[in-house]
Amino acid sequence: MTAPAIARGAAGRAVDTTRPRRRRTSLRRRLTIAAFIAPSVLGLVIFFAYPLLASIYYSFTNFNLVSAPQWIGLRNYTYLFTEDPLIVTATLNTLWFVAILVPVRIVTAMGVAGLLARAKRASGFWRTLFYLPALVPPVASVVAFVFLFNPGTGPVNQVLAFFGIKGPLWFNDPAWSKPSLLLLGVWVMGDLMIIFLASLLDVPADQYEAASLDGANGLQKLRYVTYPNLIPVLVFAVITGVIAALQYFTEAAVASSVASGQATVGGSAAQVIGYPSDSLLTYTQWLYERGFANFQLGYASAMAVVLFVVAGLFLVLLLGRVKAFTPEGAR
Amino acid sequence: MTAETMTTTLPADRRARDRGRRPKAMLLWIAEHTVLCVLAVLFLFPVVFVLLTSLMSSSQTLTPSLWPNPFDWGNYVRAFTQAPLALWFGNSLLYAVLATVFMLVSSVPAAYALAKLRFRGSNVLFVAIIVAMLLPPQVTAVPIYVMWSQLGLTGTLWPLILPNLLGDAFSIFLMRQFFLTIPTEYADAARIDGNGEFGVLTRVIVPMAKPGIAAAAIFMFFNSWNDYFGPLLYTSENSAAWPVAYGLASFRSVHGTDWGITMAMTLIVTIPVVVVFFFAQRVFVEGITLTGVKG
């Protein structure tokens, strides 16, 4: 009884038959589709749209989680832009990671990928070797780096001393703490490297052959064949890298608390955050500190809204390029 | 697969022949591999010294010596006795496994709908998912924290696990990209055989898209295992709910001088990730390259 009906239904869909039947199947289809996407739509509303709007509302209030939010107009924003004693430090630290960490990571990842793309022998071995650090959980890698770069007894300064170099204080010196995290960021560049490598290996070989026939040298091939093929990946890497750097938190927070040898962030530890001398205090850590350690949730929301606007600008850039990294766009 | 290997091996053979003819190419090859070897040593340096330190007595870690003398395997035992490492490990497993299972239940159908079914608002939904995926979590942290605190669930891992029942933006994005590569003809054939969309999804798409689904699951597992900001936000007040990554950072901060145990813990935290990676290497790397770049 059901089999022929379904067969007709399927055929009907294919050749677009009479209206009533089409409506019936499309209603069923619609219900199925609704069931498929309902959890995610609900999730986007509850964990994305609502909190975004609520953040904007809270940012105009004085709110400490215990009593109801109190409307105070633009005071959080005027405080943020004119009075907050650490906002400039926190912003500049974050911008340091955006401006230095992102390009250095990309250049390193691309360099290593370039070498690996040419190494035909034992390519699996090389790939695994350079990818492995990316697997280490961030907290573990930070703890390990703080130990390795321990100024007195750490292996790095021991090895440097062997070569007659007096190593710096690394995570304990405000001038060296960010470069120390930069080294960590380079060490874990494997995820980026894999993306670049895949993209390099996918450049059609006939494009290089055509360039060779036209008499292009190695550098010209790099400029006119390799580079254009890499652009979508590069755009993706830059924009996701910048957004990740804007929310730089875990590495800096853990490095501060571990290097200072004191209690963790989040406890009673305002003195630890940003150690040494606020050099590792990033924007998101300051937001966390104001909101969740001092319970100035209204002010933290104002900081969140500013972060949203800045990250949003980069998102617009990305969405403009969204075709570049969807399969339809790639072809 | 075979076509790919052919195109990549052909130029390689040619280059090998050229190498024999031209000493300049040979020099370049030597230079490249010298750089690779130097880089490899630099990249391995941290792992080697973390391993060596984990085998030192706690007094020896405070001296400049680099080689364990004697080799002390006790740090791996002490890691479990001096900190509730087993409890933290259990918390991490609970978090990572449940988050992954919940994500699969909610996000596989959504990814399928976005990849293979046409419906009004699908573009809006897709864009919203990309935005949600890329937005810093700190932007929405305050209202979400207020929500969980009103439900009385702060101090537990549930605020980090439960949201996955309502989909995970990054996983949906990743799986959608993979589902797109499956030819629509298979789904159409299953429909003609009398399957509804649910049947098409479970009988055709899921079996064919196993690598893509596995990649999303592994990503979810890794992200939960590695998460620091989430547990800091919700569980910092209750050490019985700490996952192991968060506990590790706290342990080192409190037990200032125990570098040997700390390094042993660092390796213990890393082991599950490396084990999962070893079993799923191909799928995982495929997943990474698929993430953003191309189909």
XYZ file of C-alpha atoms in Angstrom:
626
model
C 0.000 0.000 0.000
C 2.718 2.425 0.926
C 5.350 1.432 -1.585
C 3.594 2.673 -4.747
C 2.548 5.872 -3.029
C 6.107 6.682 -2.101
C 7.335 5.748 -5.542
C 4.803 8.129 -7.026
C 5.797 10.746 -4.495
C 9.435 10.474 -5.366
C 8.731 10.530 -9.077
C 6.371 13.435 -8.498
C 9.107 15.425 -6.888
C 11.401 14.752 -9.770
C 9.027 15.836 -12.521
C 7.132 18.417 -10.479
C 3.542 17.065 -10.658
C 0.218 18.285 -9.323
C -0.002 20.815 -6.574
C -1.852 19.016 -3.740
C 0.591 16.128 -3.658
C 3.547 18.493 -3.779
C 2.211 20.441 -0.848
C 1.743 17.297 1.203
C 5.289 16.049 0.629
C 6.721 19.492 1.172
C 4.922 19.754 4.513
C 6.495 16.495 5.625
C 9.840 17.623 4.318
C 9.469 20.902 6.102
C 8.754 19.180 9.394
C 11.806 16.941 8.980
C 14.021 19.893 8.122
C 12.615 21.808 11.074
C 13.422 18.895 13.382
C 16.939 18.709 11.967
C 17.780 22.362 12.459
C 15.656 23.174 15.520
C 18.341 22.363 18.152
C 20.950 24.479 16.401
C 18.594 27.381 15.796
C 17.593 27.234 19.453
C 21.268 27.060 20.402
C 22.097 30.106 18.296
C 19.274 32.046 19.932
C 20.065 31.010 23.529
C 23.863 31.030 23.405
C 24.509 33.667 20.767
C 21.714 36.099 19.861
C 20.257 36.541 23.349
C 23.621 36.948 25.155
C 24.764 39.406 22.504
C 21.722 41.611 23.069
C 21.937 41.121 26.836
C 25.607 42.145 26.787
C 24.659 45.369 25.044
C 21.946 46.005 27.660
C 24.210 45.152 30.627
C 26.887 47.469 29.239
C 24.634 50.428 30.108
C 24.117 49.204 33.660
C 25.786 48.734 36.988
C 25.464 44.988 37.628
C 27.117 42.790 40.257
C 25.083 39.574 39.852
C 23.554 39.937 43.344
C 21.189 42.854 42.789
C 19.312 43.695 39.602
C 21.113 45.682 36.873
C 20.932 49.440 37.440
C 20.778 51.735 34.372
C 23.725 54.155 34.349
C 23.747 55.233 30.704
C 27.120 55.643 29.041
C 29.174 55.767 32.241
C 30.822 52.349 31.643
C 31.949 53.519 28.217
C 33.266 56.911 29.358
C 35.158 55.126 32.152
C 36.499 52.587 29.646
C 37.766 55.182 27.203
C 39.037 57.837 29.647
C 39.706 56.482 33.144
C 40.366 52.738 33.353
C 43.995 52.602 34.567
C 44.926 49.362 32.800
C 42.830 49.368 29.638
C 45.602 50.970 27.550
C 48.175 48.431 28.754
C 45.773 45.547 28.173
C 44.842 46.788 24.689
C 48.447 47.388 23.658
C 49.453 43.920 24.889
C 46.649 42.366 22.849
C 47.618 44.414 19.788
C 51.211 43.186 20.228
C 49.962 39.640 19.781
C 47.797 40.656 16.817
C 50.622 42.533 15.077
C 53.562 40.227 15.875
C 52.296 36.742 16.756
C 49.918 36.411 13.778
C 52.390 37.306 10.983
C 55.333 35.466 12.568
C 53.239 32.301 12.957
C 51.990 32.515 9.376
C 55.444 33.116 7.910
C 56.956 30.242 9.905
C 54.122 27.865 9.066
C 54.416 28.759 5.389
C 58.203 28.383 5.409
C 58.049 24.947 7.010
C 55.189 23.916 4.715
C 57.265 25.054 1.728
C 60.181 22.905 2.822
C 57.949 19.902 3.544
C 56.209 20.221 0.176
C 59.589 19.728 -1.488
C 60.780 16.927 0.793
C 59.442 13.888 -1.021
C 61.317 11.333 1.019
C 59.953 10.540 4.509
C 57.319 13.243 4.143
C 55.059 11.535 6.678
C 57.820 11.578 9.269
C 58.556 15.307 8.799
C 54.878 16.212 8.839
C 54.235 14.352 12.093
C 57.320 15.859 13.686
C 56.352 19.474 12.977
C 52.690 18.864 13.717
C 53.218 17.150 17.083
C 53.633 20.326 19.219
C 50.192 21.502 18.044
C 48.715 18.485 19.807
C 50.020 19.405 23.243
C 47.203 20.947 25.320
C 47.873 24.717 25.583
C 48.050 24.669 29.380
C 50.584 21.850 29.292
C 52.719 23.568 26.671
C 52.738 26.853 28.625
C 53.719 25.089 31.854
C 56.458 23.259 29.971
C 57.755 26.463 28.361
C 57.855 28.328 31.663
C 60.035 25.509 32.960
C 62.241 25.274 29.853
C 62.805 29.037 29.885
C 63.357 29.173 33.634
C 66.149 31.772 33.853
C 68.281 30.033 36.497
C 68.114 26.294 35.902
C 65.998 25.886 32.745
C 67.519 23.919 29.844
C 67.253 26.813 27.378
C 69.554 29.091 29.320
C 71.823 26.120 30.100
C 72.230 25.456 26.393
C 72.711 29.163 25.664
C 75.370 29.304 28.412
C 77.139 26.392 26.704
C 77.514 28.658 23.666
C 78.686 31.515 25.897
C 75.397 33.445 25.679
C 73.835 34.815 28.833
C 70.111 34.085 28.448
C 67.466 36.636 29.435
C 64.962 36.221 32.274
C 62.268 35.182 29.756
C 58.873 34.870 31.483
C 60.121 36.834 34.498
C 61.202 39.941 32.563
C 58.459 42.308 31.262
C 60.538 42.954 28.143
C 60.893 39.229 27.354
C 57.587 37.759 28.517
C 55.714 38.440 25.280
C 58.576 37.236 23.033
C 58.652 34.067 25.166
C 54.988 33.468 24.342
C 55.783 34.250 20.710
C 58.284 31.362 20.703
C 55.562 29.131 22.135
C 53.144 30.317 19.444
C 55.687 29.432 16.749
C 56.341 26.030 18.298
C 52.653 25.094 18.037
C 52.170 26.381 14.453
C 51.521 22.828 13.181
C 47.797 23.279 12.542
C 48.480 26.253 10.253
C 51.390 24.417 8.631
C 49.150 21.461 7.676
C 46.687 23.810 5.975
C 49.438 25.534 3.992
C 51.025 22.206 3.094
C 47.758 20.794 1.752
C 47.231 23.912 -0.285
C 50.801 23.861 -1.666
C 50.499 20.203 -2.672
C 47.225 20.991 -4.434
C 48.666 23.580 -6.804
C 48.110 21.966 -10.218
C 51.402 20.639 -11.572
C 50.553 21.712 -15.128
C 50.582 25.351 -13.993
C 54.251 24.978 -13.027
C 54.970 23.204 -16.303
C 53.292 25.970 -18.278
C 55.342 28.541 -16.378
C 58.526 26.573 -17.105
C 57.700 26.500 -20.814
C 57.269 30.279 -20.665
C 60.777 30.448 -19.233
C 59.885 31.444 -15.677
C 62.596 31.023 -13.040
C 61.989 29.692 -9.517
C 61.188 33.075 -8.032
C 58.752 33.938 -10.819
C 56.995 30.603 -10.352
C 56.645 31.418 -6.664
C 55.198 34.829 -7.478
C 52.896 33.944 -10.396
C 51.901 30.320 -9.701
C 52.293 29.457 -6.012
C 51.194 32.747 -4.487
C 47.866 33.142 -6.341
C 46.932 29.580 -5.426
C 47.657 30.290 -1.773
C 45.586 33.479 -1.466
C 42.346 31.876 -0.127
C 44.255 29.993 2.558
C 46.260 33.086 3.393
C 43.125 35.193 3.806
C 41.636 32.515 6.018
C 44.804 32.237 8.110
C 45.150 36.006 8.583
C 41.563 36.636 9.608
C 41.111 33.649 11.904
C 44.570 34.397 13.317
C 43.647 37.999 14.095
C 40.382 36.958 15.739
C 42.207 34.342 17.826
C 44.808 36.943 18.837
C 42.090 39.400 19.878
C 40.862 36.794 22.379
C 44.369 35.758 23.477
C 43.792 34.469 26.996
C 44.857 30.961 28.064
C 48.578 31.134 27.257
C 49.050 34.563 28.827
C 46.956 33.775 31.920
C 48.660 30.447 32.592
C 52.150 31.862 31.920
C 51.478 34.669 34.416
C 50.228 32.426 37.174
C 52.812 29.681 36.665
C 55.826 31.982 36.230
C 54.892 34.025 39.276
C 54.598 30.835 41.319
C 51.469 32.108 43.056
C 47.825 31.149 43.221
C 45.859 30.717 40.005
C 43.930 33.297 38.092
C 40.367 33.436 39.296
C 41.013 32.922 42.985
C 42.157 35.814 45.113
C 44.882 36.561 42.700
C 44.578 40.040 41.244
C 48.316 40.474 41.781
C 49.152 37.508 39.539
C 47.232 38.504 36.433
C 49.542 40.029 33.842
C 52.753 39.017 35.644
C 55.405 40.360 35.238
C 54.453 44.058 35.587
C 51.215 43.751 33.589
C 53.265 42.764 30.524
C 51.016 39.744 29.877
C 47.729 41.413 30.799
C 45.593 41.044 27.666
C 42.248 42.654 26.930
C 40.228 39.482 27.542
C 42.037 38.810 30.834
C 41.219 42.307 31.999
C 37.607 41.724 30.953
C 37.587 38.467 32.919
C 39.183 40.128 35.943
C 36.677 43.005 36.030
C 33.668 40.821 35.349
C 34.266 37.556 37.136
C 36.815 38.333 39.838
C 35.474 41.799 40.794
C 31.869 41.152 39.682
C 31.675 44.383 37.695
C 29.546 42.616 35.105
C 28.180 45.818 33.591
C 31.659 47.120 32.936
C 32.836 43.755 31.630
C 29.868 43.831 29.236
C 30.946 47.237 27.944
C 34.412 45.783 27.312
C 32.751 42.813 25.575
C 30.739 45.121 23.308
C 33.909 46.965 22.273
C 35.603 43.620 21.593
C 32.559 42.546 19.589
C 32.750 45.660 17.411
C 36.451 45.148 16.694
C 36.110 41.402 16.059
C 32.977 42.172 14.022
C 34.990 44.342 11.648
C 37.243 41.377 10.924
C 34.219 39.103 10.568
C 32.822 41.421 7.903
C 36.127 41.107 6.092
C 35.872 37.338 6.358
C 32.257 37.120 5.268
C 33.197 39.222 2.250
C 35.585 36.398 1.437
C 33.337 33.600 2.629
C 33.193 32.165 -0.910
C 36.941 31.760 -0.803
C 36.672 28.962 1.734
C 33.484 27.176 0.872
C 33.702 24.332 -1.622
C 31.391 26.073 -4.092
C 33.606 29.125 -4.047
C 36.820 27.193 -4.355
C 35.798 25.722 -7.658
C 43.640 8.657 -5.456
C 45.735 7.012 -8.174
C 45.426 10.038 -10.434
C 46.680 12.235 -7.638
C 49.684 10.065 -6.896
C 50.562 10.013 -10.582
C 50.581 13.765 -10.932
C 52.655 14.230 -7.811
C 55.201 11.533 -8.558
C 55.849 12.533 -12.164
C 57.472 15.912 -11.448
C 59.335 14.348 -8.512
C 60.933 11.781 -10.805
C 61.892 14.512 -13.219
C 63.412 16.540 -10.414
C 65.381 13.483 -9.270
C 66.798 13.100 -12.782
C 67.623 16.800 -12.924
C 69.370 16.511 -9.583
C 71.809 14.038 -11.032
C 72.577 16.392 -13.881
C 72.828 19.680 -12.072
C 75.032 20.171 -8.998
C 73.141 23.406 -8.252
C 69.936 21.433 -7.579
C 71.901 18.999 -5.439
C 73.230 21.871 -3.327
C 69.713 23.222 -2.906
C 68.512 19.789 -1.774
C 71.306 19.608 0.833
C 70.576 23.138 2.040
C 66.849 22.417 2.395
C 67.433 19.257 4.366
C 70.002 20.945 6.590
C 67.437 23.610 7.468
C 64.818 20.894 8.074
C 67.121 18.968 10.394
C 68.067 22.082 12.395
C 64.380 23.017 12.711
C 63.528 19.455 13.722
C 66.086 19.581 16.547
C 64.673 22.913 17.751
C 61.099 21.582 17.632
C 62.019 18.391 19.481
C 64.068 20.194 22.133
C 61.075 21.041 24.413
C 59.656 17.511 24.284
C 62.996 15.902 25.067
C 63.671 18.166 28.042
C 60.165 17.863 29.451
C 60.624 14.086 29.318
C 64.079 14.228 30.932
C 62.881 16.563 33.682
C 59.910 14.324 34.459
C 62.462 11.622 35.347
C 64.439 13.820 37.767
C 64.080 13.980 41.525
C 62.531 17.240 42.715
C 65.841 18.386 44.181
C 67.652 17.709 40.931
C 65.235 19.862 38.915
C 66.541 22.838 40.875
C 70.107 22.235 39.722
C 71.464 23.143 36.277
C 72.040 19.504 35.274
C 70.107 18.390 32.195
C 70.380 14.606 32.460
C 68.398 12.676 35.133
C 70.726 11.103 37.702
C 69.396 8.696 38.806
C 66.348 8.084 36.602
C 63.362 8.550 38.915
C 60.104 7.141 37.575
C 58.340 7.965 40.829
C 57.118 11.349 39.565
C 54.449 9.601 37.503
C 53.159 7.891 40.662
C 53.502 11.023 42.794
C 51.501 13.007 40.228
C 48.513 10.856 41.158
C 49.098 10.935 44.926
C 50.043 14.595 45.448
C 47.106 15.922 43.417
C 43.633 14.475 42.762
C 44.851 13.764 39.242
C 42.595 10.716 38.798
C 39.535 12.800 39.714
C 40.586 15.610 37.348
C 41.261 13.042 34.641
C 37.761 11.651 35.147
C 36.283 15.148 34.927
C 38.133 15.773 31.670
C 36.914 12.487 30.222
C 33.336 13.216 31.285
C 33.523 16.697 29.757
C 35.191 15.608 26.516
C 33.142 12.461 25.899
C 29.717 13.902 26.761
C 30.402 17.134 24.875
C 31.383 15.086 21.821
C 28.356 12.770 21.977
C 25.938 15.663 22.523
C 27.496 17.606 19.676
C 27.072 14.661 17.308
C 23.414 14.161 18.203
C 22.528 17.798 17.577
C 24.967 18.898 14.890
C 24.990 16.023 12.394
C 21.340 16.615 11.351
C 21.901 20.374 11.188
C 24.986 19.941 9.025
C 23.066 17.570 6.751
C 20.189 20.037 6.401
C 22.609 22.844 5.540
C 24.525 20.753 3.031
C 21.844 18.749 1.268
C 18.368 20.190 1.850
C 17.011 23.406 0.447
C 14.973 25.503 2.826
C 14.138 29.125 3.358
C 16.618 30.889 5.611
C 19.409 28.373 5.063
C 21.841 31.087 3.990
C 20.991 33.206 7.029
C 21.528 30.170 9.251
C 24.856 29.386 7.617
C 26.132 32.944 8.032
C 24.951 32.994 11.670
C 26.869 29.775 12.292
C 30.069 31.220 10.808
C 29.703 34.364 12.919
C 29.011 32.329 16.075
C 31.993 30.123 15.275
C 34.407 33.029 14.970
C 33.121 35.328 17.693
C 35.359 35.534 20.785
C 33.624 33.603 23.603
C 34.295 36.497 25.976
C 31.779 38.649 24.104
C 28.827 36.581 25.267
C 30.350 35.269 28.505
C 28.596 37.588 30.977
C 24.922 36.881 30.103
C 25.596 33.166 29.646
C 27.320 33.060 33.029
C 24.352 34.865 34.612
C 22.026 32.300 33.017
C 23.908 29.301 34.430
C 24.320 30.930 37.797
C 20.542 31.445 38.005
C 20.104 27.758 37.195
C 22.521 26.972 40.043
C 24.895 25.075 37.752
C 28.054 27.121 38.257
C 30.694 25.106 40.054
C 29.968 22.140 37.757
C 30.997 21.179 34.243
C 27.393 21.143 32.971
C 27.500 24.715 31.587
C 30.265 23.494 29.289
C 28.661 20.168 28.348
C 24.934 20.874 27.986
C 25.106 23.603 25.293
C 26.392 20.963 22.879
C 22.913 19.417 22.908
C 21.918 22.562 21.025
C 24.577 22.314 18.357
C 28.155 23.456 18.014
C 28.832 26.049 15.330
C 32.318 24.890 14.373
C 31.293 21.212 14.145
C 28.260 22.058 12.004
C 30.479 24.094 9.692
C 33.094 21.347 9.412
C 30.601 18.540 8.759
C 28.605 20.623 6.287
C 31.787 21.112 4.270
C 32.306 17.350 4.233
C 28.689 16.454 3.411
C 28.834 18.779 0.410
C 31.438 16.516 -1.186
C 29.047 13.536 -1.201
C 27.232 13.310 -4.553
C 23.507 14.077 -4.256
C 22.672 11.092 -6.476
C 23.184 8.689 -3.551
C 20.640 10.562 -1.441
C 18.187 10.674 -4.376
C 18.517 6.924 -4.913
C 17.749 6.289 -1.247
C 14.665 8.536 -1.491
C 13.392 6.576 -4.471
C 13.910 3.408 -2.408
C 11.389 4.815 0.031
C 13.541 6.526 2.639
C 12.513 9.714 4.368
C 15.126 12.361 5.083
C 15.951 10.697 8.389
C 16.564 7.407 6.591
C 18.714 9.151 3.978
C 20.772 10.725 6.736
C 21.294 7.576 8.827
C 21.557 5.025 6.010
C 23.408 6.952 3.335
C 25.037 10.164 4.486
C 26.382 9.092 7.875
C 28.068 5.899 6.585
C 29.577 7.779 3.639
C 30.674 10.770 5.708
C 32.341 8.824 8.516
C 35.722 10.555 8.061
C 34.152 14.024 8.229
C 32.046 13.156 11.257
C 35.040 11.540 12.937
C 37.135 14.649 12.314
C 34.482 16.861 13.916
C 34.228 14.491 16.885
C 37.999 14.461 17.389
C 38.124 18.261 17.202
C 35.382 18.468 19.807
C 37.188 15.987 22.041
C 40.484 17.906 21.766
C 38.877 21.301 22.337
C 37.077 20.074 25.447
C 40.154 18.280 26.758
C 42.282 21.406 26.194
C 39.701 23.962 27.351
C 40.939 26.377 29.983
C 38.697 29.449 29.768
C 35.460 27.477 30.233
C 36.524 25.583 33.391
C 38.101 28.777 34.744
C 34.770 30.550 34.329
C 32.525 27.853 35.757
C 34.535 25.500 37.974
C 37.367 27.563 39.466
C 35.496 27.777 42.791
C 35.043 24.001 43.062
C 38.254 21.988 42.718
C 36.281 18.712 42.689
C 34.956 19.671 39.236
C 38.284 20.731 37.710
C 39.344 19.091 34.468
C 42.967 18.017 34.279
C 44.240 20.936 32.138
C 42.927 23.445 34.661
C 44.197 21.380 37.589
C 47.669 21.212 36.057
C 48.023 25.004 35.982
C 46.829 25.268 39.580
C 49.073 22.465 40.788
C 52.186 24.132 39.469
C 51.160 27.469 40.968
C 50.603 26.032 44.428
C 53.455 23.487 44.577
C 56.083 25.962 43.410
C 59.189 23.816 43.278
C 57.980 20.397 42.165
C 59.102 20.702 38.553
C 59.672 16.953 38.177
C 56.082 16.114 39.127
C 54.774 19.060 37.118
C 56.537 17.852 33.971
C 55.243 14.308 34.573
C 51.729 15.751 34.833
C 52.292 17.784 31.669
C 53.066 14.593 29.771
C 50.168 12.714 31.374
C 47.758 15.458 30.244
C 49.140 15.216 26.716
C 48.995 11.419 26.407
C 45.230 11.045 25.670
C 45.485 13.636 22.900
C 48.467 11.895 21.321
C 46.762 8.481 21.585
C 43.593 9.764 19.908
C 45.727 11.439 17.252
C 47.662 8.231 16.517
C 44.502 6.266 15.909
C 42.864 8.952 13.836
C 45.830 10.613 12.149
C 44.627 10.541 8.568
C 41.090 11.578 9.389
C 42.264 14.336 11.695
C 44.702 15.923 9.258
C 42.010 15.713 6.567
C 39.689 17.503 8.980
C 42.136 20.317 9.590
C 42.788 20.946 5.932
C 39.060 20.866 5.311
C 38.273 23.311 8.086
C 38.683 26.458 6.268
C 40.360 26.013 3.142
C 38.706 24.119 0.405
C 36.340 21.267 -0.320
